[in-house]
Amino acid sequence: MVVELIKLSKTSDQPLYLQLYNQLHEMIKNRQIPADYKLPPIRKLAKKLGINNVTVVNAYKLLESDGLVYSKIGSGTYVTDLENKELFEGNSVLEESSDFEEVKLINQGQIEIGENTINFASATPTPELFPVDDFKNALNEVLDRDKGFAFGYQESQGFYPLRESIATYLSVGTSKIEPEDIQIISGAQQGIDIIAKALLNYGDCLVVESPTYTGAIAAFRSRGAHIIEVPIEQDGIKLDILEDKIKKFRPKFIYCMPNFQNPTGYCYSYAKRKELLKLATKYEVLIVEDDYLTELDYGERELLPLKLLDTNDRVIYIKSFSKIFMPGLRLAFLSVPQELYEGVLAAKHISDISTPGLIQRAFDLYLRKGIWQKQISYMREVYKERYYKMLNAVRQYFPQDIEFIPPEGGLTFWFKLPEGILAQDLYEDCLEKDVLFIPGSVFYPTPRSSQHFRLSFAAIYPEYIEAGIRIITKSINKLLKGKKKNRTKSYTPLL
Ligand SMILES: Cc1ncc(COP(=O)(O)O)c(C=O)c1O
C-alpha cells in the first residue's frame, strides 16, 4: 500500500532519502498510514523503489528522530500512534516551546536577573540562610579526622556512614529503609537524569503530572521519550485519566511530586497516595517520587512520602537537600527497588563516578549531630514568615477573579488569570517593571499558552514581597482593562 504511493525522482536536486522521508512524513501526518502500521522492511522497500538500502535507512532514521515512527528490535519499524499528536510533537525540541526569549531561558533553567529585579521566579534560598558556620565546623572536623581520605574517589553508591545516617533519619515506625537501598547522588536533578538513563529507551512512554517540573521534562526529553501528561488537581493526580493512560501507553514510570508539587504547590490526599500505589501494583508500573521539599510544611497534616507507604517495592524515591541545605553542594539521594540497584549504580558511575566524598562526610556529621533538624526548623520559620507575607499581600491586592489555592507549605503559589488574559502578556509587562516570575507555559511538555503563573517567595526578602505584588496587581488591572475595551469593541453593533 505504501510503496505504490511513493514517487521518487532520480533527476531531482533533492537527495533520494529526503524525498522518501518527506513523502512518508506527509502520509503519516495526514493519517494516510495508520497508527502502529508496520512500514515495509528496508530491503524490500529499497528493491521495490530501485534505491539503496542506506537510502531507506536514512529516511527511517529521520522519521524516528521526529517521533513519527518507532523501531522494535528484531521486528521492524512502526508508525507512532499520533492520536495524541500535539503531545508527541512538543517532546523533541526544547526551544520551540516559547516565542519569548526570556521564557526560552527559563526553559533551559536560566533566568537573567538585574540588580533591582524583584525575583518571584527562583525557588532557591537566599545566601544568608545557608548554615555557613555549622558547615565550616563539620568540614574542619572531617578534615582533622579523615585527612586525605576525604579527597579520594568515593564508592559510587556513596559514603557508607552517610547512607546509614540517612536510613536512620528516613525510617519511621515500621517503615524501614536500609543503607543498602540508598544511592547518593549529586542533586535530585542528577537523580532524575539517572533514572531516565537507567529506565528509558528512545520512544518509551512515561507519565508526568501536568503541569510539572521543567528539569524533569528536559531530562526525559533528552532520552527521546514520549511524555504523557495527566492533569493534577488539588488532592493529587487525576486517577481515572491516569489509569486510562497507563492502559493505553504502558508507561515505564509515573513521575510525581506528592508533596508541594512544583509548580502548583498541591499535596496528594492520603487516599490518593494509597490509590496511586494500588494502580502501580495492579499495572506493574514504577513510580518516581520527587521529594524536594516535604520538610517545609506550614500546616498540621502529616505528609508521609509515598516511599514509606509502599509495601510492594514500586517507588523510586528521589530526595533533594537543596531547598533546606545548600543547593550548590549538590547533594541528594535515591532509594530504589531492589531490581533496579545495578542499573542505577551503573548510570551513576557513568555520570560522574561518585558524589564528592568531602561533602558526603561533612553532611554525615551534620545529620548525626542533629544540626540538620535545627536547620529545618530555622528554614521553616523563615519561610513561614515569607509565606504569610505573600498570602496576605495577594489577598489584599490581587483582583477577586484571580484563582488560587493557598498551598499547605513549600515555596510557591500558583495562580490562574481570568479568561482572555495570558500569563505571557503579564510576564512581559512585569518584566518591563523589573518584576520577574514564571509563566505557566514552561511547566508543560507541549508548547501552549497558559493563564497560569507561578510566584515563589524563596529568593525574595519579606520587605519586597508586598511591593512586588502591588506591581503585578497594576499590570493585571491594566490587562483586564484592555480586555474589557477589546470586548466592547468587538461587540459594538454595525449600525
Ligand atoms: C521538583 C524538583 N525536583 C528536583 C529539583 C532539583 O533539585 P537539586 O538541586 O537537588 O538538583 C528541583 C529544583 O528546583 C525541583 O523543583
Coordinates of C-alpha atoms and ligand atoms in Angstrom, one line a residue:
M1 CA 0.0 0.0 0.0
V2 CA 2.7 2.5 1.0
V3 CA 5.0 1.6 -1.8
E4 CA 2.5 2.4 -4.5
L5 CA 2.1 5.9 -3.2
I6 CA 5.8 6.8 -3.2
K7 CA 7.2 8.6 -6.3
L8 CA 10.9 9.3 -6.3
S9 CA 12.7 11.3 -8.9
K10 CA 16.3 10.5 -9.6
T11 CA 16.8 13.7 -11.6
S12 CA 15.6 16.0 -8.7
D13 CA 18.1 18.2 -6.8
Q14 CA 16.7 16.8 -3.6
P15 CA 18.6 13.6 -2.3
L16 CA 16.5 10.4 -2.6
Y17 CA 16.5 9.8 1.2
L18 CA 15.0 13.3 1.7
Q19 CA 12.3 12.7 -0.9
L20 CA 11.4 9.4 0.7
Y21 CA 11.4 11.0 4.2
N22 CA 9.2 13.9 3.1
Q23 CA 6.6 11.7 1.4
L24 CA 6.4 9.3 4.3
H25 CA 6.3 12.2 6.7
E26 CA 3.3 13.7 4.8
M27 CA 1.5 10.3 4.7
I28 CA 1.9 9.7 8.4
K29 CA 0.9 13.2 9.4
N30 CA -2.2 13.0 7.1
R31 CA -3.1 9.6 8.7
Q32 CA -2.8 8.0 5.2
I33 CA -0.7 5.5 7.1
P34 CA -2.5 4.4 10.3
A35 CA -1.0 4.1 13.8
D36 CA 1.1 1.1 14.5
Y37 CA 1.3 0.2 10.8
K38 CA 4.5 -1.7 10.1
L39 CA 6.5 0.1 7.4
P40 CA 7.9 -2.1 4.6
P41 CA 11.2 -3.8 5.6
I42 CA 14.2 -1.8 4.5
R43 CA 15.5 -4.3 1.8
K44 CA 12.0 -4.9 0.4
L45 CA 11.3 -1.2 0.1
A46 CA 14.7 -0.4 -1.4
K47 CA 14.2 -3.2 -4.0
K48 CA 10.7 -2.1 -5.0
L49 CA 11.8 1.6 -5.4
G50 CA 15.1 0.7 -7.1
I51 CA 17.2 2.5 -4.5
N52 CA 20.0 1.6 -2.0
N53 CA 19.2 0.1 1.4
V54 CA 21.1 3.0 3.0
T55 CA 18.7 5.5 1.4
V56 CA 15.7 3.8 3.2
V57 CA 17.7 3.5 6.5
N58 CA 18.4 7.3 6.4
A59 CA 14.8 8.2 5.7
Y60 CA 13.5 5.9 8.5
K61 CA 16.1 7.4 10.9
L62 CA 14.8 10.9 10.2
L63 CA 11.2 9.8 10.8
E64 CA 12.3 8.2 14.0
S65 CA 14.0 11.3 15.2
D66 CA 10.7 13.2 14.6
G67 CA 8.9 10.7 16.7
L68 CA 6.7 9.7 13.8
V69 CA 7.9 6.1 13.7
Y70 CA 9.5 3.7 16.3
S71 CA 11.5 0.6 15.8
K72 CA 11.1 -2.7 17.6
I73 CA 14.4 -4.6 17.7
G74 CA 14.2 -7.7 15.5
S75 CA 10.7 -6.8 14.3
G76 CA 10.7 -3.7 12.2
T77 CA 9.7 0.0 12.0
Y78 CA 6.2 1.0 13.1
V79 CA 4.1 4.2 12.8
T80 CA 3.6 6.1 16.1
D81 CA 0.1 6.5 17.4
L82 CA -0.4 10.2 16.7
E83 CA -3.9 10.4 18.3
N84 CA -2.1 12.5 20.9
K85 CA -0.4 14.3 18.1
E86 CA 0.4 17.6 19.9
L87 CA 1.6 15.5 22.9
F88 CA 4.4 14.0 20.9
E89 CA 5.2 17.0 18.8
G90 CA 6.3 19.1 21.8
N91 CA 8.7 16.4 23.0
S92 CA 11.5 16.8 20.6
V93 CA 12.6 20.4 20.5
L94 CA 13.0 22.4 23.7
E95 CA 13.5 25.7 22.1
E96 CA 10.2 25.6 20.3
S97 CA 8.1 25.8 23.4
S98 CA 8.0 29.5 23.6
D99 CA 8.3 32.6 21.4
F100 CA 9.7 34.7 24.2
E101 CA 13.5 34.9 24.6
E102 CA 13.3 35.1 28.4
V103 CA 10.9 32.2 28.6
K104 CA 13.3 30.1 26.5
L105 CA 16.0 30.9 29.0
I106 CA 13.7 29.8 31.9
N107 CA 13.1 26.6 29.9
Q108 CA 16.8 26.0 29.9
G109 CA 17.0 26.6 33.6
Q110 CA 18.4 30.1 33.3
I111 CA 17.0 33.3 34.5
E112 CA 18.5 36.7 33.9
I113 CA 18.2 38.8 37.0
G114 CA 19.0 42.5 37.1
E115 CA 20.3 44.3 40.3
N116 CA 16.9 45.8 41.1
T117 CA 14.8 42.9 40.0
I118 CA 12.1 41.7 42.3
N119 CA 12.6 38.0 41.8
F120 CA 9.5 35.8 42.2
A121 CA 10.9 33.4 39.7
S122 CA 13.6 31.3 41.5
A123 CA 12.7 28.9 44.2
T124 CA 16.1 28.9 45.8
P125 CA 17.0 30.1 49.3
T126 CA 18.9 33.4 49.6
P127 CA 22.6 33.1 50.7
E128 CA 22.2 34.5 54.2
L129 CA 20.1 31.5 55.1
F130 CA 22.8 29.0 54.5
P131 CA 24.3 27.4 57.7
V132 CA 27.9 28.6 56.8
D133 CA 29.4 28.3 60.3
D134 CA 27.9 24.9 61.1
F135 CA 29.1 23.6 57.8
K136 CA 32.6 25.1 58.3
N137 CA 32.9 23.2 61.6
A138 CA 31.7 20.0 60.1
L139 CA 34.2 20.3 57.3
N140 CA 37.1 21.0 59.7
E141 CA 36.1 18.0 61.8
V142 CA 36.1 15.8 58.7
L143 CA 39.5 17.1 57.6
D144 CA 41.0 16.5 61.0
R145 CA 39.5 13.1 61.2
D146 CA 39.9 11.6 57.7
K147 CA 42.8 13.6 56.3
G148 CA 43.5 12.8 52.6
F149 CA 40.8 10.0 52.6
A150 CA 38.3 12.8 52.3
F151 CA 39.7 13.6 48.9
G152 CA 39.8 10.2 47.3
Y153 CA 37.2 8.7 44.9
Q154 CA 34.3 7.8 47.0
E155 CA 32.4 4.5 46.2
S156 CA 29.8 5.1 43.6
Q157 CA 26.9 4.2 45.8
G158 CA 28.0 6.7 48.4
F159 CA 29.9 7.0 51.7
Y160 CA 28.5 4.2 53.8
P161 CA 28.2 6.1 57.2
L162 CA 26.2 8.8 55.4
R163 CA 23.9 6.1 53.9
E164 CA 23.4 4.7 57.4
S165 CA 22.5 8.1 58.9
I166 CA 20.1 8.9 56.0
A167 CA 18.5 5.5 56.5
T168 CA 18.0 6.2 60.2
Y169 CA 16.7 9.7 59.5
L170 CA 14.2 8.4 57.0
S171 CA 12.9 5.3 58.7
V172 CA 9.6 6.0 60.5
G173 CA 7.9 3.4 62.8
T174 CA 7.8 0.1 61.0
S175 CA 8.8 1.6 57.6
K176 CA 12.5 0.9 57.4
I177 CA 14.9 1.9 54.8
E178 CA 18.3 0.2 54.7
P179 CA 21.7 1.8 53.9
E180 CA 22.0 -0.7 51.1
D181 CA 18.8 0.8 49.4
I182 CA 20.4 4.2 49.2
Q183 CA 22.3 5.7 46.3
I184 CA 23.9 9.1 47.0
I185 CA 23.6 11.5 44.0
S186 CA 24.8 14.9 43.1
G187 CA 21.4 16.7 43.4
A188 CA 17.9 15.5 42.6
Q189 CA 18.3 16.7 39.1
Q190 CA 21.0 14.1 38.6
G191 CA 18.7 11.5 40.2
I192 CA 16.0 12.3 37.6
D193 CA 18.6 12.0 34.8
I194 CA 20.0 8.8 36.2
I195 CA 16.5 7.2 36.4
A196 CA 15.8 8.4 32.8
K197 CA 19.1 6.8 31.7
A198 CA 18.5 3.6 33.5
L199 CA 14.9 3.1 32.5
L200 CA 14.1 4.9 29.3
N201 CA 14.9 3.9 25.7
Y202 CA 14.1 6.0 22.7
G203 CA 10.3 6.1 22.1
D204 CA 9.4 4.8 25.6
C205 CA 6.4 6.4 27.3
L206 CA 6.3 7.8 30.8
V207 CA 3.6 9.8 32.7
V208 CA 4.1 13.2 34.3
E209 CA 1.7 15.4 36.3
S210 CA 0.5 18.3 34.1
P211 CA 2.0 20.9 34.8
T212 CA 5.3 19.6 36.1
Y213 CA 8.9 20.4 36.9
T214 CA 10.8 21.8 33.9
G215 CA 14.1 20.0 34.8
A216 CA 12.3 16.6 34.7
I217 CA 10.7 17.5 31.3
A218 CA 14.2 18.3 29.9
A219 CA 15.8 15.1 31.3
F220 CA 13.0 12.8 29.8
R221 CA 13.1 14.6 26.5
S222 CA 16.8 14.1 26.3
R223 CA 16.1 10.3 26.2
G224 CA 13.7 10.8 23.3
A225 CA 10.9 9.5 25.5
H226 CA 7.2 10.3 24.9
I227 CA 5.9 12.3 27.8
I228 CA 2.3 11.6 28.6
E229 CA 0.5 14.3 30.6
V230 CA -2.1 13.6 33.3
P231 CA -3.7 16.7 35.0
I232 CA -3.1 17.3 38.6
E233 CA -5.8 18.8 40.9
Q234 CA -5.8 20.0 44.5
D235 CA -5.6 16.5 46.0
G236 CA -3.3 14.9 43.5
I237 CA -3.1 13.4 40.0
K238 CA -6.4 12.6 38.3
L239 CA -6.5 8.9 38.8
D240 CA -9.2 8.0 36.3
I241 CA -7.3 9.7 33.5
L242 CA -4.0 8.1 34.8
E243 CA -5.5 4.6 34.6
D244 CA -6.7 5.2 31.1
K245 CA -3.2 6.4 30.0
I246 CA -1.5 3.5 31.7
K247 CA -3.7 1.0 29.9
K248 CA -3.1 2.8 26.6
F249 CA 0.6 3.7 26.7
R250 CA 2.1 1.2 29.2
P251 CA 4.5 3.8 30.6
K252 CA 7.8 2.9 32.1
F253 CA 7.0 5.0 35.2
I254 CA 4.9 7.8 36.6
Y255 CA 6.9 10.8 37.7
C256 CA 5.2 12.7 40.5
M257 CA 5.7 15.1 43.5
P258 CA 3.1 14.1 46.1
N259 CA 4.2 16.9 48.5
F260 CA 4.1 20.6 47.4
Q261 CA 4.1 19.7 43.7
N262 CA 6.2 22.0 41.5
P263 CA 4.7 24.3 40.2
T264 CA 1.2 24.0 41.7
G265 CA 2.1 23.5 45.4
Y266 CA -0.7 20.8 45.7
C267 CA -0.3 17.9 48.1
Y268 CA -1.8 14.5 47.5
S269 CA -4.5 13.3 49.9
Y270 CA -3.8 10.2 51.8
A271 CA -6.5 8.3 49.9
K272 CA -4.9 9.3 46.6
R273 CA -1.5 8.2 47.7
K274 CA -2.9 4.8 48.5
E275 CA -4.8 4.6 45.3
L276 CA -1.8 5.6 43.2
L277 CA 0.3 2.8 44.9
K278 CA -2.6 0.3 44.2
L279 CA -2.6 1.3 40.5
A280 CA 1.2 1.0 40.3
T281 CA 1.0 -2.5 41.7
K282 CA -2.0 -3.5 39.5
Y283 CA -0.3 -2.5 36.3
E284 CA 3.2 -3.2 37.4
V285 CA 4.4 0.3 36.7
L286 CA 7.0 2.2 38.7
I287 CA 6.5 5.5 40.5
V288 CA 9.3 8.1 40.6
E289 CA 8.6 10.2 43.7
D290 CA 10.5 13.5 43.6
D291 CA 10.6 14.8 47.2
Y292 CA 12.3 18.1 47.0
L293 CA 10.5 19.9 49.8
T294 CA 8.5 17.8 52.3
E295 CA 10.1 19.4 55.3
L296 CA 8.7 22.9 54.5
D297 CA 5.1 22.3 55.7
Y298 CA 3.3 25.1 57.5
G299 CA 0.1 23.1 58.2
E300 CA -1.0 20.4 60.6
R301 CA -1.2 17.4 58.2
E302 CA 1.5 14.7 58.4
L303 CA 2.9 14.4 54.8
L304 CA 4.4 10.9 54.6
P305 CA 6.4 10.2 51.4
L306 CA 4.9 7.5 49.2
K307 CA 8.1 5.6 49.7
L308 CA 7.1 4.9 53.3
L309 CA 3.6 3.7 52.3
D310 CA 5.0 1.4 49.6
T311 CA 4.7 -2.2 50.5
N312 CA 5.3 -3.6 47.0
D313 CA 8.6 -2.0 46.1
R314 CA 7.1 0.2 43.4
V315 CA 8.6 3.5 44.4
I316 CA 11.8 5.1 43.3
Y317 CA 12.4 7.8 45.9
I318 CA 14.4 10.9 45.0
K319 CA 15.2 13.2 47.9
S320 CA 16.9 16.6 47.4
F321 CA 18.6 18.5 50.2
S322 CA 18.9 21.7 48.1
K323 CA 16.0 23.8 49.4
I324 CA 16.8 23.4 53.1
F325 CA 20.5 22.9 52.9
M326 CA 22.8 24.4 50.2
P327 CA 21.9 23.8 46.6
G328 CA 25.5 24.4 45.5
L329 CA 26.7 21.4 47.4
R330 CA 24.8 19.2 45.0
L331 CA 23.7 16.5 47.5
A332 CA 20.7 14.3 47.3
F333 CA 19.9 10.5 47.4
L334 CA 17.8 7.9 45.7
S335 CA 16.2 4.9 47.2
V336 CA 15.3 2.4 44.6
P337 CA 13.5 -1.0 44.4
Q338 CA 16.0 -3.9 44.5
E339 CA 15.5 -4.9 40.9
L340 CA 17.0 -1.5 39.9
Y341 CA 20.1 -1.4 42.1
E342 CA 22.5 -2.4 39.4
G343 CA 21.1 -0.3 36.5
V344 CA 21.0 2.8 38.7
L345 CA 24.5 2.3 40.1
A346 CA 25.9 1.9 36.6
A347 CA 24.1 5.0 35.4
K348 CA 25.5 7.0 38.4
H349 CA 29.0 5.7 37.7
I350 CA 28.8 6.7 34.1
S351 CA 27.5 10.2 35.1
D352 CA 30.2 11.3 37.5
I353 CA 31.7 8.2 39.2
S354 CA 30.7 9.5 42.6
T355 CA 29.4 12.5 44.5
P356 CA 32.3 14.3 46.2
G357 CA 33.4 12.4 49.3
L358 CA 34.2 15.5 51.4
I359 CA 30.7 16.9 51.1
Q360 CA 29.2 13.5 51.9
R361 CA 31.4 13.1 55.0
A362 CA 30.5 16.6 56.3
F363 CA 26.8 16.1 55.7
D364 CA 27.0 12.8 57.6
L365 CA 28.3 14.6 60.6
Y366 CA 25.7 17.3 60.1
L367 CA 22.9 14.7 60.3
R368 CA 24.4 12.7 63.2
K369 CA 24.8 15.8 65.3
G370 CA 21.2 16.8 64.7
I371 CA 22.2 20.1 63.1
W372 CA 20.0 19.2 60.1
Q373 CA 16.9 19.1 62.2
K374 CA 17.9 22.5 63.6
Q375 CA 18.3 23.9 60.1
I376 CA 14.9 22.5 59.0
S377 CA 13.2 24.3 62.0
Y378 CA 15.0 27.5 61.2
M379 CA 14.2 27.4 57.5
R380 CA 10.5 26.6 58.2
E381 CA 10.3 29.7 60.4
V382 CA 11.9 32.0 57.9
Y383 CA 9.8 30.7 55.0
K384 CA 6.6 30.7 57.0
E385 CA 7.0 34.4 57.6
R386 CA 7.5 35.0 53.8
Y387 CA 4.6 32.7 53.0
Y388 CA 2.2 34.7 55.2
K389 CA 3.5 38.0 53.8
M390 CA 2.8 36.7 50.3
L391 CA -0.6 35.3 51.2
N392 CA -1.7 38.5 52.9
A393 CA -0.4 40.7 50.1
V394 CA -2.1 38.6 47.4
R395 CA -5.4 38.6 49.3
Q396 CA -5.2 42.3 49.8
Y397 CA -4.2 43.4 46.3
F398 CA -5.0 40.8 43.7
P399 CA -8.4 41.2 41.9
Q400 CA -11.1 38.7 43.1
D401 CA -11.1 36.8 39.7
I402 CA -7.5 35.6 40.1
E403 CA -7.9 32.0 41.2
F404 CA -5.5 30.2 43.6
I405 CA -5.4 27.6 46.3
P406 CA -3.2 28.6 49.2
P407 CA -0.6 25.8 49.5
E408 CA 0.0 24.0 52.8
G409 CA 3.7 24.6 52.5
G410 CA 6.6 24.8 50.1
L411 CA 7.9 27.9 48.3
T412 CA 5.5 28.7 45.6
F413 CA 1.9 29.9 44.8
W414 CA 0.1 29.0 41.5
F415 CA -2.4 31.5 40.1
K416 CA -4.9 31.5 37.3
L417 CA -5.7 34.6 35.4
P418 CA -9.2 35.3 34.2
E419 CA -10.3 34.1 30.8
G420 CA -8.8 36.0 27.9
I421 CA -5.6 37.1 29.7
L422 CA -2.4 35.1 29.1
A423 CA 0.4 34.8 31.6
Q424 CA 2.9 35.6 28.9
D425 CA 1.4 39.0 28.5
L426 CA 1.5 39.6 32.2
Y427 CA 5.1 38.4 32.3
E428 CA 6.2 40.8 29.6
D429 CA 4.5 43.7 31.2
C430 CA 6.0 42.9 34.6
L431 CA 9.4 42.4 33.2
E432 CA 9.5 46.0 32.0
K433 CA 8.9 47.0 35.6
D434 CA 11.7 44.7 36.8
V435 CA 9.4 42.1 38.4
L436 CA 10.2 38.5 37.4
F437 CA 8.1 35.4 37.8
I438 CA 7.5 32.2 35.8
P439 CA 4.6 32.0 33.3
G440 CA 2.8 28.6 33.4
S441 CA 3.6 27.7 29.8
V442 CA 7.1 26.5 30.7
F443 CA 5.8 23.8 33.0
Y444 CA 4.1 21.8 30.2
P445 CA 5.9 19.3 28.0
T446 CA 4.0 20.6 25.0
P447 CA 4.1 24.2 23.8
R448 CA 1.0 26.0 24.8
S449 CA -0.1 29.4 26.1
S450 CA -1.3 29.4 29.7
Q451 CA -3.4 31.5 32.0
H452 CA -1.4 30.3 35.0
F453 CA 1.8 31.7 36.6
R454 CA 4.0 30.7 39.5
L455 CA 5.2 33.1 42.1
S456 CA 8.0 31.9 44.5
F457 CA 8.9 33.7 47.7
A458 CA 12.1 31.7 48.3
A459 CA 14.6 34.2 47.0
I460 CA 12.8 37.4 48.0
Y461 CA 13.2 39.4 51.2
P462 CA 9.9 39.9 53.1
E463 CA 10.0 43.7 52.7
Y464 CA 9.9 43.3 48.9
I465 CA 7.1 40.9 48.7
E466 CA 4.3 43.4 49.1
A467 CA 5.9 45.9 46.7
G468 CA 6.3 43.2 44.1
I469 CA 2.7 42.0 44.5
R470 CA 1.5 45.6 44.0
I471 CA 3.4 46.0 40.8
I472 CA 2.0 42.7 39.5
T473 CA -1.5 43.8 40.5
K474 CA -1.2 47.0 38.5
S475 CA -0.2 45.0 35.4
I476 CA -3.1 42.6 35.9
N477 CA -5.5 45.5 36.2
K478 CA -4.1 47.1 33.0
L479 CA -4.5 43.8 31.1
L480 CA -8.1 43.4 32.5
K481 CA -8.9 46.9 31.3
G482 CA -7.5 46.2 27.9
K483 CA -9.6 43.1 27.8
K484 CA -12.8 44.9 28.6
K485 CA -12.0 47.6 26.0
N486 CA -11.4 44.9 23.3
R487 CA -14.6 43.2 24.3
T488 CA -16.6 46.4 23.9
K489 CA -15.1 47.0 20.5
S490 CA -15.8 43.5 19.2
Y491 CA -19.5 43.6 20.3
T492 CA -20.4 47.1 19.0
P493 CA -23.3 46.6 16.5
L494 CA -22.6 47.7 13.0
L495 CA -25.4 50.2 12.7
Ligands
LIG1 C1 10.7 19.3 41.8 C2 12.2 19.5 41.7 N1 13.0 18.4 41.6 C3 14.3 18.5 41.6 C4 14.9 19.7 41.7 C5 16.4 19.8 41.6 O1 17.0 19.7 42.9 P1 18.5 19.6 43.1 O2 19.0 20.9 43.5 O3 18.6 18.6 44.3 O4 19.1 19.0 41.9 C6 14.2 20.9 41.8 C7 14.8 22.2 41.8 O5 14.2 23.2 42.0 C8 12.8 20.8 41.8 O6 12.0 21.8 41.9

